[in-house]
Coordinates of C-alpha atoms in Angstrom, one line a residue:
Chain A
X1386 CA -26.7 19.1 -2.4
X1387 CA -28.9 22.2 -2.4
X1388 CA -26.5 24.2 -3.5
X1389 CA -25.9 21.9 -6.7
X1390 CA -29.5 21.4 -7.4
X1391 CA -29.9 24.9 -7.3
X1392 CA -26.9 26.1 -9.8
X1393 CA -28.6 22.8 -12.0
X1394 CA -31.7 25.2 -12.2
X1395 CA -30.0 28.2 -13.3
X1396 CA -28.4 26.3 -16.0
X1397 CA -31.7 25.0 -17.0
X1398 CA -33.2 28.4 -17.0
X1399 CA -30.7 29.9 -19.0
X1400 CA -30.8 27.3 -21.5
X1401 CA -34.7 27.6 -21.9
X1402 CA -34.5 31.2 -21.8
X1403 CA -31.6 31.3 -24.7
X1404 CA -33.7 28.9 -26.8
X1405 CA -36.9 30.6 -26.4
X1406 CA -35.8 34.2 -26.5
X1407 CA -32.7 33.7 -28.7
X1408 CA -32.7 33.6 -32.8
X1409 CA -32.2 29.5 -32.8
X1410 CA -34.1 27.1 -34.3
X1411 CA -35.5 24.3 -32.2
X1412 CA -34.1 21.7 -34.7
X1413 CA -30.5 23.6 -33.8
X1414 CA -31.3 23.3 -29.9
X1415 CA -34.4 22.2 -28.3
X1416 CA -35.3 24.2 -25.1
X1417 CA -35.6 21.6 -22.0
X1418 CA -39.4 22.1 -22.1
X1419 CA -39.1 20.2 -25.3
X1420 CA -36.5 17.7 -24.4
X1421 CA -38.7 16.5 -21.4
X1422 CA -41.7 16.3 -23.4
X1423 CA -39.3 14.4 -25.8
X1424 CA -38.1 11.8 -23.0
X1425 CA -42.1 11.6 -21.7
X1426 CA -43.3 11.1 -25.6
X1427 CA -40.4 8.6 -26.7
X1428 CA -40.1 7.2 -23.2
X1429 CA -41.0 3.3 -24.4
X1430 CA -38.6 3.7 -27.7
X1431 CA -35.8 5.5 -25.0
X1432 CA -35.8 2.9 -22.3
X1433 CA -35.2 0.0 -25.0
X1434 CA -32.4 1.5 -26.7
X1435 CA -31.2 2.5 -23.0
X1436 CA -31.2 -1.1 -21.7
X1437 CA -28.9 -2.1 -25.2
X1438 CA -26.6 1.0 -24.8
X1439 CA -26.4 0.2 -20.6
X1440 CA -25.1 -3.1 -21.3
X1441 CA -22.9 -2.2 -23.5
X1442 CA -20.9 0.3 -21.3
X1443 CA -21.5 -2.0 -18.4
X1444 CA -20.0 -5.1 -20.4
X1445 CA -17.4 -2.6 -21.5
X1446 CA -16.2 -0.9 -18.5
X1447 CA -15.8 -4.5 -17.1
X1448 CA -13.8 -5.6 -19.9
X1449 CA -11.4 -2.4 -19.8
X1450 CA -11.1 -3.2 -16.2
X1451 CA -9.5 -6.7 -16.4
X1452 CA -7.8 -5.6 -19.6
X1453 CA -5.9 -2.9 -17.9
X1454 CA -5.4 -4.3 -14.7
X1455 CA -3.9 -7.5 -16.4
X1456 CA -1.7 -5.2 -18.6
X1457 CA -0.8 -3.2 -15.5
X1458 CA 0.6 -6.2 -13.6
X1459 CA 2.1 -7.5 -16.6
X1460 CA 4.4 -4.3 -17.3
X1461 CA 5.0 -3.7 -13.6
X1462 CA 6.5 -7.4 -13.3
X1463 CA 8.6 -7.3 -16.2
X1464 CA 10.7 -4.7 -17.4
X1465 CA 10.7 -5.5 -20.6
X1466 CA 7.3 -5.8 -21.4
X1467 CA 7.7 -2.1 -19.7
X1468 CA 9.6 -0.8 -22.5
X1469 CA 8.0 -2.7 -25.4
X1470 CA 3.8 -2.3 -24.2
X1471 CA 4.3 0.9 -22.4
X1472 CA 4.8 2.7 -25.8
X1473 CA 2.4 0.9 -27.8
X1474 CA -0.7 1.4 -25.6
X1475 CA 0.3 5.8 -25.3
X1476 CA 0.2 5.0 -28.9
X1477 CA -2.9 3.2 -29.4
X1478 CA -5.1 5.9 -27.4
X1479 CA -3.7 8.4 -30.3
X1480 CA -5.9 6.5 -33.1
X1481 CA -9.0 7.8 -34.0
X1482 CA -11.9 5.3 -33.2
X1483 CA -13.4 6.2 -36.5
X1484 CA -10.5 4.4 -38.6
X1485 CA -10.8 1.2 -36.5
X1486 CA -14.6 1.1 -35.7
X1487 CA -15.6 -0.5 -39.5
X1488 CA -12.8 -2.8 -39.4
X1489 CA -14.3 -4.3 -36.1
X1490 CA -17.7 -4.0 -37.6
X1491 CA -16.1 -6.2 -40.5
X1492 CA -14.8 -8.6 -37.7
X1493 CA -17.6 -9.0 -35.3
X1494 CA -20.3 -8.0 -37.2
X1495 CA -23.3 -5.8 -35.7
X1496 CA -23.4 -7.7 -32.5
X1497 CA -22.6 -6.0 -28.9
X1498 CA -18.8 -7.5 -29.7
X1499 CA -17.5 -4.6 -31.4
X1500 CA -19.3 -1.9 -29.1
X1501 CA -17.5 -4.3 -26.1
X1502 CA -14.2 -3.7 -27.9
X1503 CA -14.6 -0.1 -28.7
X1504 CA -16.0 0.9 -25.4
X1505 CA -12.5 -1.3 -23.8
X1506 CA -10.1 0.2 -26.5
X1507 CA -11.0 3.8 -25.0
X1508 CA -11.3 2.8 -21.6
X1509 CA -8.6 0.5 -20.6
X1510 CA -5.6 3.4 -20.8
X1511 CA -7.0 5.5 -17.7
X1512 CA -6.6 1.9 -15.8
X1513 CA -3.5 1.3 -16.7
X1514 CA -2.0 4.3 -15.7
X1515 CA -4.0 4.8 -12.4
X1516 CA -3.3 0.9 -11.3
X1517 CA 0.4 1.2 -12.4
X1518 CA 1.1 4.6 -10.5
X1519 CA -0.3 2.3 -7.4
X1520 CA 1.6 -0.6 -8.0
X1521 CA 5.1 2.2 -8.5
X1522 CA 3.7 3.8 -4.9
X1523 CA 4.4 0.9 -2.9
X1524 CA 6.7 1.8 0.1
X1525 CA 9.8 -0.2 -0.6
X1526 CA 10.5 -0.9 3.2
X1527 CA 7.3 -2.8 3.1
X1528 CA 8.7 -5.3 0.8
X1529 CA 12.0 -5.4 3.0
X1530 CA 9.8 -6.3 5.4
X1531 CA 7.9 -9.3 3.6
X1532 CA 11.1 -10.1 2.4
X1533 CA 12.2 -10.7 6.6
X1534 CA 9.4 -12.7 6.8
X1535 CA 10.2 -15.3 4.0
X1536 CA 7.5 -14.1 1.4
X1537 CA 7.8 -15.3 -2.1
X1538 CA 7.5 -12.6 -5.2
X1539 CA 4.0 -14.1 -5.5
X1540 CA 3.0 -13.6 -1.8
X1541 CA 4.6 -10.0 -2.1
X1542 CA 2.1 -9.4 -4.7
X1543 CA -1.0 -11.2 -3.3
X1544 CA -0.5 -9.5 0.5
X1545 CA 1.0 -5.9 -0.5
X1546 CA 0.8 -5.7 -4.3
X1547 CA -3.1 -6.5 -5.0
X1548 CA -4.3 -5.2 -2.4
X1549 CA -2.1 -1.9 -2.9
X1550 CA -3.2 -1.5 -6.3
X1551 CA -7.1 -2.0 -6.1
X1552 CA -7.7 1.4 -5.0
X1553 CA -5.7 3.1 -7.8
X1554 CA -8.2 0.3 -10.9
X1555 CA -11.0 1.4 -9.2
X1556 CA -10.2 5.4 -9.8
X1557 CA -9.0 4.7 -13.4
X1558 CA -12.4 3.1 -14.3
X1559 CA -14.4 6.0 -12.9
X1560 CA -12.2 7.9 -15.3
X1561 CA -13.5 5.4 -17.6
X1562 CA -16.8 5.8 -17.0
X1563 CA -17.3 9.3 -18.8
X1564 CA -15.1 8.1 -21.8
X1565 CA -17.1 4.9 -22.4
X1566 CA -20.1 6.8 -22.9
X1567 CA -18.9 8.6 -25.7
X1568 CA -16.9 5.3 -26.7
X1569 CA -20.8 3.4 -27.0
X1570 CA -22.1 6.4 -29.3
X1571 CA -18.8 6.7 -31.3
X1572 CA -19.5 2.3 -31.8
X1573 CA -23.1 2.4 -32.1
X1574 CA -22.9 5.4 -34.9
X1575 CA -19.8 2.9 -36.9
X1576 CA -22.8 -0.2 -36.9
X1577 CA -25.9 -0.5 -35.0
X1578 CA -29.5 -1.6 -34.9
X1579 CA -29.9 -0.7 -31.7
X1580 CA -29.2 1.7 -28.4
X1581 CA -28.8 5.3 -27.3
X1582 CA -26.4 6.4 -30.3
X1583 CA -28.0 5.1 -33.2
X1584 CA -31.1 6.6 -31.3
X1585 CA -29.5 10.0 -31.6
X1586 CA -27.9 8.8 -35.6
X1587 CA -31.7 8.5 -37.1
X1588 CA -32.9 11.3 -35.2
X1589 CA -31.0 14.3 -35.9
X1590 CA -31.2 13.9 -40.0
X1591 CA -35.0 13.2 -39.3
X1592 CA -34.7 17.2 -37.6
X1593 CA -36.0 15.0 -33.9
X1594 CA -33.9 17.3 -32.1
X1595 CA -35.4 17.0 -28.8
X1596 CA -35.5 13.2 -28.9
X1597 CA -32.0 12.6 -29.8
X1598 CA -30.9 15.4 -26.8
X1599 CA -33.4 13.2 -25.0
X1600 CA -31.2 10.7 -25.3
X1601 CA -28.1 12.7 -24.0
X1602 CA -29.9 13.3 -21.3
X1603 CA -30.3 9.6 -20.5
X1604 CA -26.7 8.8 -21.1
X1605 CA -25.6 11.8 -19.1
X1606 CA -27.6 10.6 -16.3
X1607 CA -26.3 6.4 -16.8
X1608 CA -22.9 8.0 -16.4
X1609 CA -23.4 9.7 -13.4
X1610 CA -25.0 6.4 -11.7
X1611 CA -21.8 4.1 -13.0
X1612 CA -19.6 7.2 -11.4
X1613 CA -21.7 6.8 -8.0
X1614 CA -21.8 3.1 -7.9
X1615 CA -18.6 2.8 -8.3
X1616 CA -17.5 4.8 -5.8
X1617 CA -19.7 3.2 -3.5
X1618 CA -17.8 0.2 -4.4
X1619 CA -14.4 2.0 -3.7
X1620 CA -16.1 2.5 -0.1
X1621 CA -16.7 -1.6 0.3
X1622 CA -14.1 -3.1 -1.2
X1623 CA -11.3 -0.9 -0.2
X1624 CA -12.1 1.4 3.3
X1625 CA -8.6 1.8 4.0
X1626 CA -7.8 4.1 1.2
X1627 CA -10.5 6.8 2.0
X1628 CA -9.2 6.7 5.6
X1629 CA -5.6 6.9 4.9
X1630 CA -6.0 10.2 3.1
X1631 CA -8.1 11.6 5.4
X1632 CA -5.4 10.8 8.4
X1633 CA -2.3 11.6 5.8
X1634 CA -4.4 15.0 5.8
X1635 CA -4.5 15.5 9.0
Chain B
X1470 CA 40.6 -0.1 13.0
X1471 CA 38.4 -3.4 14.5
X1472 CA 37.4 -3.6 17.8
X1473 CA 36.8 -7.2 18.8
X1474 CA 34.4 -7.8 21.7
X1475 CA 34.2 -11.2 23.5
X1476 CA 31.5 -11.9 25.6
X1477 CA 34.3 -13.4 28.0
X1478 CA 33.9 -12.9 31.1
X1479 CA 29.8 -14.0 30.4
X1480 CA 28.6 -17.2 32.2
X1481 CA 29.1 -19.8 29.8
X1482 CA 26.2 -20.1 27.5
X1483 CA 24.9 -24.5 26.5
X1484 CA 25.0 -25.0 22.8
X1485 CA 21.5 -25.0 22.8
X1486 CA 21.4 -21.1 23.2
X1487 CA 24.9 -21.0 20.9
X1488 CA 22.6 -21.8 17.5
X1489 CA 20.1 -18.6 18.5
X1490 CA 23.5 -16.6 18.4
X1491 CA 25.1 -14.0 16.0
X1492 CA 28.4 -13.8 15.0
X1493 CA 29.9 -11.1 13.1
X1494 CA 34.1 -10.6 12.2
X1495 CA 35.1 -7.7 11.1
X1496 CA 32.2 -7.3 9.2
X1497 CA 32.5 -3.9 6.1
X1498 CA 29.8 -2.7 4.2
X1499 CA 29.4 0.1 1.8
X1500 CA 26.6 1.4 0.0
X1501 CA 27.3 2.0 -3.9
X1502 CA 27.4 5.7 -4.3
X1503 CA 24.6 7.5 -5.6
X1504 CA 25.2 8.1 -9.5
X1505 CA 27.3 7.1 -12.1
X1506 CA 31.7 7.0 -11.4
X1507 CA 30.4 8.0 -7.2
X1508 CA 32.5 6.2 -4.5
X1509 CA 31.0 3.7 -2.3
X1510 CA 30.2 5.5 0.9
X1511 CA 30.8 2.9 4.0
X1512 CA 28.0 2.1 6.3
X1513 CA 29.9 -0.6 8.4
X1514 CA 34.1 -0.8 8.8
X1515 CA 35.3 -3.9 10.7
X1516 CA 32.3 -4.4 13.4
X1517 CA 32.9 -7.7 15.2
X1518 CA 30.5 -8.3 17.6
X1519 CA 29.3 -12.2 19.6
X1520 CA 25.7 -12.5 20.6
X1521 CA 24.7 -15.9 22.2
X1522 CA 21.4 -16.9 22.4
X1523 CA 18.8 -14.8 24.2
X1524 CA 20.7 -12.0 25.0
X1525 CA 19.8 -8.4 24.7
X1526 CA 22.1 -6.2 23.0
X1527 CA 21.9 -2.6 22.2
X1528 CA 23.1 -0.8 19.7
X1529 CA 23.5 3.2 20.0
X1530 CA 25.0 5.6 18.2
X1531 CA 24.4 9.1 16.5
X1532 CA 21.9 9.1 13.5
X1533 CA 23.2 7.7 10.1
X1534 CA 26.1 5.7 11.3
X1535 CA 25.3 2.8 9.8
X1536 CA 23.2 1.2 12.4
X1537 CA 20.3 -0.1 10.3
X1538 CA 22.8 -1.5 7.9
X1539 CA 24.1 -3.7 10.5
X1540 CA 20.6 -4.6 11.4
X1541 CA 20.0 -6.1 7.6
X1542 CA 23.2 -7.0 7.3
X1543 CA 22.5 -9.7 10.2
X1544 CA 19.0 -10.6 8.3
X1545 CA 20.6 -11.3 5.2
X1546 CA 18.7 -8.4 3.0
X1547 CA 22.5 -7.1 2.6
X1548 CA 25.4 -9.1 2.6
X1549 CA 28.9 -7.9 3.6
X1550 CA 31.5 -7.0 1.4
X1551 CA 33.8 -8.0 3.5
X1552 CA 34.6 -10.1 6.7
X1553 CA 32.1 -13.0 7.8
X1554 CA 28.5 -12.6 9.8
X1555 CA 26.7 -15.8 10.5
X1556 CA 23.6 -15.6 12.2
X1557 CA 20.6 -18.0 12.8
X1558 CA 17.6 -16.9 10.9
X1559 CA 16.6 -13.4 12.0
X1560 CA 13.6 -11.1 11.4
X1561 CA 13.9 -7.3 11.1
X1562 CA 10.8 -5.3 12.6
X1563 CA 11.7 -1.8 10.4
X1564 CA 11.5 1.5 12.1
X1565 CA 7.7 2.6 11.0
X1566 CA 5.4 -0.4 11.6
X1567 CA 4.3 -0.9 8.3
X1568 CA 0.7 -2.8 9.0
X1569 CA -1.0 -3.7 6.2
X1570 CA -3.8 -1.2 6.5
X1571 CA -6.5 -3.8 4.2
X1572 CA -6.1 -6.2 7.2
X1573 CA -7.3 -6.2 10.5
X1574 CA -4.7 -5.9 13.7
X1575 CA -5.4 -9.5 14.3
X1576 CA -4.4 -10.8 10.6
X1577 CA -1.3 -7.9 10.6
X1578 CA 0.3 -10.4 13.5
X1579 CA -0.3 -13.5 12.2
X1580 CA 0.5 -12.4 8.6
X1581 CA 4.3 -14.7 9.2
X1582 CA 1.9 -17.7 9.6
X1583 CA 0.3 -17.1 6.6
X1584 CA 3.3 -16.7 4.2
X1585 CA 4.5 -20.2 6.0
X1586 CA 1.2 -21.8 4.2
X1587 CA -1.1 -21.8 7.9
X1588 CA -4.7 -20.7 7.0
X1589 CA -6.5 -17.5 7.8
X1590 CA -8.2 -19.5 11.1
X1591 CA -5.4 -20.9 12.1
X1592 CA -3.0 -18.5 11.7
X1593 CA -5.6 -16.4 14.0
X1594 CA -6.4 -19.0 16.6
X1595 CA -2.4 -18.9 17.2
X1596 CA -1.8 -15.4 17.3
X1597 CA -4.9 -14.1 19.3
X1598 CA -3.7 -16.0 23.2
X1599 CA -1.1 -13.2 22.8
X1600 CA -3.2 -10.5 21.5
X1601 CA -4.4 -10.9 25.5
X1602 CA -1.1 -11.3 27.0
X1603 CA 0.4 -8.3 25.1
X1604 CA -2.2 -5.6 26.3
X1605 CA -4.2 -6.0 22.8
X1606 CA -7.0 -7.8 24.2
X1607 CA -10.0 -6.3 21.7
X1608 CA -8.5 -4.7 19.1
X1609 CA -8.2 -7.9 17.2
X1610 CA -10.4 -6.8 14.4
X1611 CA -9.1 -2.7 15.0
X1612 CA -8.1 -1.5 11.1
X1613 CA -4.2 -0.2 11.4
X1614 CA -5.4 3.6 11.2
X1615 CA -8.0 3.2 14.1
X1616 CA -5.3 2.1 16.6
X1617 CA -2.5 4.6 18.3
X1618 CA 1.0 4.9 18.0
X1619 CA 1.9 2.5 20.7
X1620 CA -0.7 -0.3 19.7
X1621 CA 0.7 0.3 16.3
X1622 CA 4.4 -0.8 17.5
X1623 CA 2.6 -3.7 19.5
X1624 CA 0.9 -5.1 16.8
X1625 CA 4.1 -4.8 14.5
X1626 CA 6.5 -6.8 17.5
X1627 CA 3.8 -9.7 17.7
X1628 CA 4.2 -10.2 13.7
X1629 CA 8.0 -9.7 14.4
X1630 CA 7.8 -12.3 17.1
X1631 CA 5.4 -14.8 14.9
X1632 CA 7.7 -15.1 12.1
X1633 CA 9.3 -17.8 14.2
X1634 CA 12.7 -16.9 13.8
X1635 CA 15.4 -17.0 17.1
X1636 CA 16.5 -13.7 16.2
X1637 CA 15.1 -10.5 16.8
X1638 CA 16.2 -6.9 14.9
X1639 CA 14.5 -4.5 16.4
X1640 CA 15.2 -0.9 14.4
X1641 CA 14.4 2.0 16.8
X1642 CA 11.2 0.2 17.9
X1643 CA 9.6 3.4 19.5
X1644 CA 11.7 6.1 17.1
X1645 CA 8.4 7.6 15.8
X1646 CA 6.6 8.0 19.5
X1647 CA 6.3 10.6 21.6
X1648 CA 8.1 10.4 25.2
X1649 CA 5.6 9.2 27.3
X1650 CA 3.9 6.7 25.1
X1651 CA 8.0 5.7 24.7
X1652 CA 8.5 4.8 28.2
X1653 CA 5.6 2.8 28.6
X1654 CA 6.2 0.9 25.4
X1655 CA 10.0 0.5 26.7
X1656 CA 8.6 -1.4 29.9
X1657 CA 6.3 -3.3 27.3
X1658 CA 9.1 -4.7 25.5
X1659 CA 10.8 -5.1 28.6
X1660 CA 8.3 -7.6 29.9
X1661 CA 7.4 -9.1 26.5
X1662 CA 10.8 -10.3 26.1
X1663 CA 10.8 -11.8 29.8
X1664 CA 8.0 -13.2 28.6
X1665 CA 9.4 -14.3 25.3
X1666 CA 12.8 -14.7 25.5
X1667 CA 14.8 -13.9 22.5
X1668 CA 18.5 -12.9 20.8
X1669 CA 17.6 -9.8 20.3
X1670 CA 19.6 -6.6 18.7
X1671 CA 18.0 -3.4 19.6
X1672 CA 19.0 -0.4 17.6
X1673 CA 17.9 2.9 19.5
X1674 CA 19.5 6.3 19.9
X1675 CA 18.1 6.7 23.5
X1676 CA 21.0 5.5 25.7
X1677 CA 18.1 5.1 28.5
X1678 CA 16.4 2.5 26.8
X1679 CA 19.1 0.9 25.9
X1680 CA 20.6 0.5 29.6
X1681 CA 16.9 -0.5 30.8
X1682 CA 16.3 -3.3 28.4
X1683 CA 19.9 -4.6 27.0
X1684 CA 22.2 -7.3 28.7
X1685 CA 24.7 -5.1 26.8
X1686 CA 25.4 -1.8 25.0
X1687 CA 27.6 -1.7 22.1
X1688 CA 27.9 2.0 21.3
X1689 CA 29.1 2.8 17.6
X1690 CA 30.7 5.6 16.2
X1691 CA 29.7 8.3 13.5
X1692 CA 29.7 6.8 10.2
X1693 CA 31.3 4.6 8.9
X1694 CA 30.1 2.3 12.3
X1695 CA 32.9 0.9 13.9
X1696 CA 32.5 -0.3 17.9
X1697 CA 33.3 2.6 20.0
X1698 CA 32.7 0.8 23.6
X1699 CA 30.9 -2.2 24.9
X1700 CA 29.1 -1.3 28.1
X1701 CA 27.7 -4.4 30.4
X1702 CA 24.3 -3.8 32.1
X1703 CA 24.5 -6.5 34.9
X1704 CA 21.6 -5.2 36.7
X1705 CA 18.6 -7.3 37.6
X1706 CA 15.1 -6.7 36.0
X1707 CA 12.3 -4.9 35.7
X1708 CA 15.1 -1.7 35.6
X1709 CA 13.7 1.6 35.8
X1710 CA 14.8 4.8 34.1
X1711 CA 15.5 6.5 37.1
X1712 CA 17.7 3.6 39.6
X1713 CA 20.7 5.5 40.3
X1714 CA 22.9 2.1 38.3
X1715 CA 20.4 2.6 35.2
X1716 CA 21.5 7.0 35.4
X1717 CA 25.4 6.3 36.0
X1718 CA 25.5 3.6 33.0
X1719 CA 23.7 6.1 30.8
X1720 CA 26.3 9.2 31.8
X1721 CA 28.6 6.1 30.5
X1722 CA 27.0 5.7 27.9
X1723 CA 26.8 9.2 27.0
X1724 CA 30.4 10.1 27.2
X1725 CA 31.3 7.1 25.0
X1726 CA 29.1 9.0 22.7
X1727 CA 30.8 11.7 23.1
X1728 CA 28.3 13.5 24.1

């Protein structure tokens, strides 16, 4: 923890050193002198666009979490919904938000709706994949053995299947977590009144440097929380997984 | 080659006991081969083999012969490609004991209860009087990975014995623990099935175990598994390892091995 806060201020340092000392305009990069006076000065105009942009990845991470875990279950049950989905979703992570992001503005309007589906469109894959590869690692003896004791396909997958597979969501959204961040900027720059991104779209052409790295700052430090909460929900809701790598370890 | 067994010269079992039994006639199995065009590599040749109800029988042999085959064969997760095996329903407890690790000890055991529909209280309240008589009195609500080997292989034979069924596979119970934890778990089993009588088929490659806890050893050859000698144990119980009948039946045992 030392250690990390420590290397944190070197990189700080450096950075104020380079944009003091070095030939760069403070419009090119703001030293972090000027970005916390930045987040101090704007901090009322900050927190408001922070709350819209919060909910947005919050909403969003939620959404890409159902989405992908449904889509998981659904091609791991059904072969051929394996072969025909399993392409198309590699595919769609291949095409560029920017083509898509006006023709969801043209659906949903300026609303939080197409953020929600932006922020899900970029987040969903890294669920998929995670929750699938858990679903694939399931030891086959253990459904001999709920097959000796009578289960039905649909109790194989509530008992061993679910519960199997909860671990492996939960590490695909903290993937997530990084990528909706930039997914919220990329929607809020296609069509927005408000939050972090069109915070940082008005500011740079208006030369507020420091306000729109400000705002980095910010979302740098939202992601960061989302990463830590949700590996404190990992610890709650599935205890067994930590566990079993530390004793498979061992 | 078949090699019929009769339990003939057995006291002669009620009906009763006769509907707990398994029958197998000249049973054959093969596994497809591996690969496309590969032959079918056989598991079981022409096993016959009578089991009445509540008796003990062992099956030993060398590794890979085919004896876990025989073992789903008689639960119906395979089904023979040739001759006929009926059985009444019966319950396979695999070699590794495969607990659920997101439930506690308590729910592992009573998890047959809950696929037949009982509730979560329920299925507890019936499985925890023999949590007590099984030696796991308080480690009801013990996660899988904070109980030992043994407890492990308890925990799994009380959700073997809770499926209800009158047949009991058991597939190298103790393969997976180390000696002396073995022994103690062999005079576990010993006195659970005293306790709780049931057919049981006992696959082990430790002859010693075998001759302490079967009414009878069939010994199998290498594979494909064909019956190489039936061996009565008509000794009375608790046996111990070292009685001087349990150390000549094994030396029987042994050479019928041919080891």
């Amino acid at each position: 923890m030392i250690a990390a806060l420590l290397i944190l201020l070197v990189l700080i340092g450096g950075w104020e050193a380079y944009a003091r000392l070095g030939h760069v305009d403070a419009f090119i990069l703001p030293a972090p002198t000027q970005v916390a006076t930045a987040l101090w000065d704007d901090r009322g105009l900050l927190w408001h666009n922070l709350l819209v942009t919060a909910q947005e990845i919050g909403l969003g991470i939620l959404l890409a979490l159902a989405a992908g875990a449904l889509l998981a279950i659904v091609i791991h049950l059904s072969p051929t919904l394996r072969r025909v989905l399993y392409p198309l979703l590699v595919g769609s992570q291949a095409v560029p938000i920017v083509i898509i992001a006006p023709l969801l503005v043209v659906w949903f309007g300026f609303g939080i709706a197409p953020k929600l589906a932006i922020i899900a469109l970029v987040c969903f894959f890294p669920v998929v994949v995670t929750t699938l590869d858990a679903l694939a690692a399931v030891d086959p003896e253990q459904r001999k053995l709920l097959h000796t004791l009578d289960a039905t396909r649909w109790q194989e997958f509530r008992w061993v299947e679910a519960p199997a597979a909860l671990p492996g969501a939960l590490s695909g959204a903290k993937i997530a977590v990084a990528i909706a961040v930039i997914g919220a900027v990329f929607a809020e720059y296609a069509g927005s009144s408000a939050g972090l991104g069109n915070v940082i779209l008005q500011a740079i052409p208006q030369l507020e440097t420091a306000r729109a790295y400000a705002a980095v700052v910010l979302l740098a430090a939202f992601a960061v929380l989302l990463f830590l909460l949700l590996t404190l929900a990992e610890r709650v809701l599935v205890p067994w997984a930590r566990r079993d790598t530390e004793w498979s370890r061992r | 080659m078949t090699t019929r067994l009769e339990a003939s010269d057995r006291e002669p079992r009620t009906t009763a006991e006769d509907h707990r039994g398994v029958e197998l006639d000249d049973v054959r199995f093969a596994h497809p081969g591996r690969g496309r065009g590969a032959a079918p590599v056989s598991a079981v040749d022409g096993v016959s083999l009578s089991v009445s109800g509540c008796e003990i029988v062992a099956l030993v042999g060398p590794s890979g012969c085919g004896k876990t085959t025989l073992l789903e064969l008689v639960c119906g997760l395979l089904t023979p490609d040739a001759g006929t095996l009926t059985s009444a329903p019966a319950v396979l407890m695999p070699q590794r004991d495969l607990l659920l690790p997101w439930l506690d000890a308590l729910d592992n055991a009573a998890l047959a209860l809950r696929i037949h529909g009982a509730g979560r209280e329920a299925a507890r309240d019936a499985a925890s009087p023999l949590f007590a008589a099984f030696g796991l009195d308080g480690f009801e609500r013990a996660r899988p990975y904070e109980l030992s080997g043994g407890m492990r292989q308890r925990v799994a034979f009380l959700r073997t014995l809770l499926s209800g069924k009158p047949v009991l596979c058991l597939d190298e119970p103790f393969g997976a623990l180390d000696a002396l934890t073995r022994a103690e778990m062999r005079d576990w089993l010993g006195a659970a099935l005293a306790r709780e009588p049931r057919t049981t088929l006992l696959v082990t490659h430790d002859v010693e175990e075998a001759a302490v806890l079967a009414d009878r050893i069939v010994v199998l050859t290498p594979r494909p598994a064909r019956v190489a000698a039936v061996l009565e144990v008509p000794l009375p119980r608790p046996r111990r390892g070292t009685d001087a009948a349990i150390v000549a039946l094994r030396e029987r045992a042994l050479q019928a091995l041919g080891a």
